[in-house]
């Protein structure tokens, strides 16, 4: 679940993962552009995919929940992923800090 506040913009990027959950060292080439979709109405969020489908930008516009889905076909095999999004209208309050590790 990704929790955001109205006004946040979330950029989702496809991560191609190996059997151990690590990023592929060589990025696979999709058979066709990936497809992105969402369930909720545009009153909760909007979704705009990049021209090549490698990423999507979601803008939180109203309180509610949504499910963002992506599917991509590589070598004739279709892979899919989903992301749960929770949009809150309440103002943000700083409660902690974190270290974010990115494996590449």
PDB file of C-alpha atoms in Angstrom:
ATOM      1  CA  UNK A   1       0.000   0.000   0.000  1.00  0.00           C
ATOM      2  CA  UNK A   2       1.282   3.426  -0.919  1.00  0.00           C
ATOM      3  CA  UNK A   3      -0.125   6.146   1.346  1.00  0.00           C
ATOM      4  CA  UNK A   4      -0.174   9.684  -0.016  1.00  0.00           C
ATOM      5  CA  UNK A   5      -1.919  12.979   0.643  1.00  0.00           C
ATOM      6  CA  UNK A   6      -4.007  14.938  -1.866  1.00  0.00           C
ATOM      7  CA  UNK A   7      -1.549  16.850  -4.058  1.00  0.00           C
ATOM      8  CA  UNK A   8       1.161  14.168  -4.111  1.00  0.00           C
ATOM      9  CA  UNK A   9       2.445  12.869  -7.418  1.00  0.00           C
ATOM     10  CA  UNK A  10       3.624   9.255  -7.575  1.00  0.00           C
ATOM     11  CA  UNK A  11       5.884   8.082 -10.385  1.00  0.00           C
ATOM     12  CA  UNK A  12       5.676   4.333 -10.960  1.00  0.00           C
ATOM     13  CA  UNK A  13       8.455   2.672 -12.946  1.00  0.00           C
ATOM     14  CA  UNK A  14       8.554  -0.944 -14.073  1.00  0.00           C
ATOM     15  CA  UNK A  15      11.163  -3.019 -12.270  1.00  0.00           C
ATOM     16  CA  UNK A  16      12.099  -6.166 -14.172  1.00  0.00           C
ATOM     17  CA  UNK A  17      13.092  -8.673 -11.473  1.00  0.00           C
ATOM     18  CA  UNK A  18      14.940 -12.000 -11.554  1.00  0.00           C
ATOM     19  CA  UNK A  19      14.055 -15.199  -9.692  1.00  0.00           C
ATOM     20  CA  UNK A  20      15.588 -13.745  -6.492  1.00  0.00           C
ATOM     21  CA  UNK A  21      13.653 -10.476  -6.640  1.00  0.00           C
ATOM     22  CA  UNK A  22      16.679  -8.463  -7.780  1.00  0.00           C
ATOM     23  CA  UNK A  23      16.646  -6.059 -10.745  1.00  0.00           C
ATOM     24  CA  UNK A  24      17.656  -7.620 -14.056  1.00  0.00           C
ATOM     25  CA  UNK A  25      21.173  -6.516 -15.015  1.00  0.00           C
ATOM     26  CA  UNK A  26      20.062  -6.213 -18.645  1.00  0.00           C
ATOM     27  CA  UNK A  27      16.651  -4.595 -19.042  1.00  0.00           C
ATOM     28  CA  UNK A  28      14.330  -6.845 -21.077  1.00  0.00           C
ATOM     29  CA  UNK A  29      12.723  -5.396 -24.195  1.00  0.00           C
ATOM     30  CA  UNK A  30       8.914  -5.698 -24.133  1.00  0.00           C
ATOM     31  CA  UNK A  31       7.115  -7.177 -27.147  1.00  0.00           C
ATOM     32  CA  UNK A  32       4.843  -4.106 -27.103  1.00  0.00           C
ATOM     33  CA  UNK A  33       4.429  -1.080 -24.826  1.00  0.00           C
ATOM     34  CA  UNK A  34       3.313  -1.959 -21.284  1.00  0.00           C
ATOM     35  CA  UNK A  35      -0.316  -1.271 -20.398  1.00  0.00           C
ATOM     36  CA  UNK A  36      -1.338   0.739 -17.298  1.00  0.00           C
ATOM     37  CA  UNK A  37      -4.812   1.067 -15.762  1.00  0.00           C
ATOM     38  CA  UNK A  38      -6.562   1.995 -12.538  1.00  0.00           C
ATOM     39  CA  UNK A  39      -9.882   1.199 -10.872  1.00  0.00           C
ATOM     40  CA  UNK A  40     -11.011   4.384  -9.087  1.00  0.00           C
ATOM     41  CA  UNK A  41     -12.670   7.377 -10.697  1.00  0.00           C
ATOM     42  CA  UNK A  42     -10.604  10.439 -11.593  1.00  0.00           C
ATOM     43  CA  UNK A  43     -11.975  12.079  -8.427  1.00  0.00           C
ATOM     44  CA  UNK A  44      -9.407  10.053  -6.420  1.00  0.00           C
ATOM     45  CA  UNK A  45      -6.405  10.125  -8.759  1.00  0.00           C
ATOM     46  CA  UNK A  46      -5.347  10.486 -12.360  1.00  0.00           C
ATOM     47  CA  UNK A  47      -2.944   8.220 -14.241  1.00  0.00           C
ATOM     48  CA  UNK A  48      -0.829   9.178 -17.245  1.00  0.00           C
ATOM     49  CA  UNK A  49       1.526   6.612 -18.793  1.00  0.00           C
ATOM     50  CA  UNK A  50       4.697   7.658 -20.595  1.00  0.00           C
ATOM     51  CA  UNK A  51       4.760   7.291 -24.378  1.00  0.00           C
ATOM     52  CA  UNK A  52       6.825   4.093 -24.179  1.00  0.00           C
ATOM     53  CA  UNK A  53       4.833   2.750 -21.209  1.00  0.00           C
ATOM     54  CA  UNK A  54       7.914   2.328 -19.029  1.00  0.00           C
ATOM     55  CA  UNK A  55       6.429   4.480 -16.287  1.00  0.00           C
ATOM     56  CA  UNK A  56       3.210   6.125 -15.165  1.00  0.00           C
ATOM     57  CA  UNK A  57       2.500   9.274 -13.191  1.00  0.00           C
ATOM     58  CA  UNK A  58      -0.350   9.189 -10.694  1.00  0.00           C
ATOM     59  CA  UNK A  59      -1.644  12.427  -9.200  1.00  0.00           C
ATOM     60  CA  UNK A  60      -3.691  12.253  -5.987  1.00  0.00           C
ATOM     61  CA  UNK A  61      -6.669  14.602  -6.354  1.00  0.00           C
ATOM     62  CA  UNK A  62      -9.160  13.436  -3.701  1.00  0.00           C
ATOM     63  CA  UNK A  63      -9.477  11.156  -0.694  1.00  0.00           C
ATOM     64  CA  UNK A  64     -10.049   7.463  -1.407  1.00  0.00           C
ATOM     65  CA  UNK A  65      -8.362   4.255  -2.494  1.00  0.00           C
ATOM     66  CA  UNK A  66      -7.301   2.907  -5.857  1.00  0.00           C
ATOM     67  CA  UNK A  67      -5.590  -0.063  -7.447  1.00  0.00           C
ATOM     68  CA  UNK A  68      -3.087   0.659 -10.218  1.00  0.00           C
ATOM     69  CA  UNK A  69      -2.306  -2.240 -12.565  1.00  0.00           C
ATOM     70  CA  UNK A  70       0.401  -2.760 -15.150  1.00  0.00           C
ATOM     71  CA  UNK A  71       0.963  -5.593 -17.597  1.00  0.00           C
ATOM     72  CA  UNK A  72       3.824  -6.176 -19.993  1.00  0.00           C
ATOM     73  CA  UNK A  73       4.655  -8.975 -22.405  1.00  0.00           C
ATOM     74  CA  UNK A  74       8.287 -10.030 -22.833  1.00  0.00           C
ATOM     75  CA  UNK A  75       9.263 -12.945 -25.057  1.00  0.00           C
ATOM     76  CA  UNK A  76       5.608 -13.957 -25.423  1.00  0.00           C
ATOM     77  CA  UNK A  77       5.087 -14.195 -21.646  1.00  0.00           C
ATOM     78  CA  UNK A  78       2.772 -11.684 -19.953  1.00  0.00           C
ATOM     79  CA  UNK A  79       3.754 -10.336 -16.541  1.00  0.00           C
ATOM     80  CA  UNK A  80       1.503  -8.210 -14.322  1.00  0.00           C
ATOM     81  CA  UNK A  81       1.812  -6.161 -11.151  1.00  0.00           C
ATOM     82  CA  UNK A  82      -0.540  -4.109  -8.999  1.00  0.00           C
ATOM     83  CA  UNK A  83      -0.131  -1.298  -6.504  1.00  0.00           C
ATOM     84  CA  UNK A  84      -2.626  -0.254  -3.848  1.00  0.00           C
ATOM     85  CA  UNK A  85      -2.923   3.503  -3.360  1.00  0.00           C
ATOM     86  CA  UNK A  86      -4.508   5.217  -0.364  1.00  0.00           C
ATOM     87  CA  UNK A  87      -5.125   8.957  -0.730  1.00  0.00           C
ATOM     88  CA  UNK A  88      -5.763  10.965   2.422  1.00  0.00           C
ATOM     89  CA  UNK A  89      -7.115  14.502   2.548  1.00  0.00           C
ATOM     90  CA  UNK A  90      -5.619  15.288   5.971  1.00  0.00           C
ATOM     91  CA  UNK A  91      -2.543  17.537   6.122  1.00  0.00           C
ATOM     92  CA  UNK A  92       0.833  15.853   6.502  1.00  0.00           C
ATOM     93  CA  UNK A  93       2.610  15.684   9.875  1.00  0.00           C
ATOM     94  CA  UNK A  94       6.323  14.796  10.087  1.00  0.00           C
ATOM     95  CA  UNK A  95       6.638  11.693  12.266  1.00  0.00           C
ATOM     96  CA  UNK A  96       9.889  10.016  11.160  1.00  0.00           C
ATOM     97  CA  UNK A  97      12.730   9.774   8.660  1.00  0.00           C
ATOM     98  CA  UNK A  98      13.968   6.756   6.713  1.00  0.00           C
ATOM     99  CA  UNK A  99      16.893   5.525   4.672  1.00  0.00           C
ATOM    100  CA  UNK A 100      15.848   4.246   1.260  1.00  0.00           C
ATOM    101  CA  UNK A 101      18.083   1.662  -0.400  1.00  0.00           C
ATOM    102  CA  UNK A 102      17.931   1.262  -4.169  1.00  0.00           C
ATOM    103  CA  UNK A 103      19.459  -1.869  -5.682  1.00  0.00           C
ATOM    104  CA  UNK A 104      20.678  -1.439  -9.252  1.00  0.00           C
TER     105      UNK A 104
END
